[in-house]
Structures are given as C-alpha cells and as structure tokens.
XYZ file of C-alpha atoms in Angstrom:
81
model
C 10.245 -13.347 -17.378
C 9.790 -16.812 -17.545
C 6.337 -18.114 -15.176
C 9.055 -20.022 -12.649
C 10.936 -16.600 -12.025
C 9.627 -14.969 -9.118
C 10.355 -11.296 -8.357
C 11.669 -10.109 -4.870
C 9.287 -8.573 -2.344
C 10.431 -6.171 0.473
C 9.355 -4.801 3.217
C 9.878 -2.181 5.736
C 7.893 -1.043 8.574
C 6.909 2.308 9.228
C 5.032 4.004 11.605
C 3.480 0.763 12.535
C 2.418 0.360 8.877
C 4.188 -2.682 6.674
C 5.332 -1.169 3.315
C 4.992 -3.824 0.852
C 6.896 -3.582 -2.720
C 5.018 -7.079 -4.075
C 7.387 -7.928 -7.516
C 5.092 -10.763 -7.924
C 2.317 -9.314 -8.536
C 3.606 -5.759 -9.332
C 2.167 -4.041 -6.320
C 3.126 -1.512 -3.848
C 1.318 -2.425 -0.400
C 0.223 -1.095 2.607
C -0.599 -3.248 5.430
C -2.171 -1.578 8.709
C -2.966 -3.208 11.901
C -5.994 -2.103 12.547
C -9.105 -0.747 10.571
C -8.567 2.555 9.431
C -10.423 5.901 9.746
C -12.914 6.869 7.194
C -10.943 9.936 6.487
C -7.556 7.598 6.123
C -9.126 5.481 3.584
C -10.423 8.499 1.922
C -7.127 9.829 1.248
C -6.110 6.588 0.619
C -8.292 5.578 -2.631
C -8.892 9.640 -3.661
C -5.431 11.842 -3.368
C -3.052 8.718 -3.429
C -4.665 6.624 -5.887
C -4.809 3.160 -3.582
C -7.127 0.621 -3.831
C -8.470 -1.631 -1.116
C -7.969 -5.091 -2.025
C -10.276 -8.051 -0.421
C -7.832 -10.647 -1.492
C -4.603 -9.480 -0.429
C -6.528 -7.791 2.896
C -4.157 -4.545 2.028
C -4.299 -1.181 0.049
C -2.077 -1.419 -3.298
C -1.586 0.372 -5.968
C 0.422 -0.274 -9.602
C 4.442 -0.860 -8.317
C 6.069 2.210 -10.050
C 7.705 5.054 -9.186
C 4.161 6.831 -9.070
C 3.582 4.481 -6.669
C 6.215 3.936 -4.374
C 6.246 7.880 -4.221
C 2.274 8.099 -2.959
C 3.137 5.623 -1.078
C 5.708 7.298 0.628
C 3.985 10.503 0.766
C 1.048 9.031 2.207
C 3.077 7.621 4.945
C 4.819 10.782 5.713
C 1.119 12.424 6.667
C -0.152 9.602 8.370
C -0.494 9.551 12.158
C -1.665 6.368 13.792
C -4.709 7.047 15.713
C-alpha cells in the first residue's frame, strides 16, 4: 500500500459496545461506555488476548481472523453491568 491509501474502518454496535475493525492501523477495537469491571478487563487482556490502549482510549488487539473471532467471542459472554 502506498502511505496516501487509507484502509476502511467499520463499525457495529453491540450490546452497547462499539466494535471497531481499524484498517488503518490494523486493529480490531472495542470501545465501552463506561469503565469496566476488574473481572471484564481480566478476561479481556488474559483469555482474549486484548490490550488496553492509552492512546486510542479502547481495548485492541492485532486485526485478524484471531482477532475478530475473540472479539466476537468476548462479546457473546459479555453482559453490561
């Protein structure tokens, strides 16, 4: 890719969360509204492989189909407290 070519991004909303597939920066990213549980981020960064990101202000991981499927996963088990 040439450094003017800019990848899509998409998004989709679910359960409250935005699901973020960043091209740009090859990221899958999930943006919640409010602070999460300790036990949330837990699963999060330990048994889905996220990372918290200070920048972006989201939890992404490596855009692949590794991680669009923990992503999805995740978001299947997750209830919004």
């Amino acid at each position: 890719l040439a450094l003017h070519d800019v990848l899509p991004i998409s998004e989709t909303l679910i359960k409250g969360v935005r699901r973020i597939e960043n091209g740009t920066i090859n990221q899958i990213q999930l943006l919640f509204g409010k602070k999460l549980s300790e036990d949330a981020k837990y699963n999060l960064r330990y048994n889905f492989g996220f990372v918290w990101s200070p920048e972006q202000k989201v939890w992404q991981r490596t855009l692949n189909c590794a991680g669009t499927s923990a992503a999805d996963k995740f978001l299947i088990r997750y209830t919004p407290e």
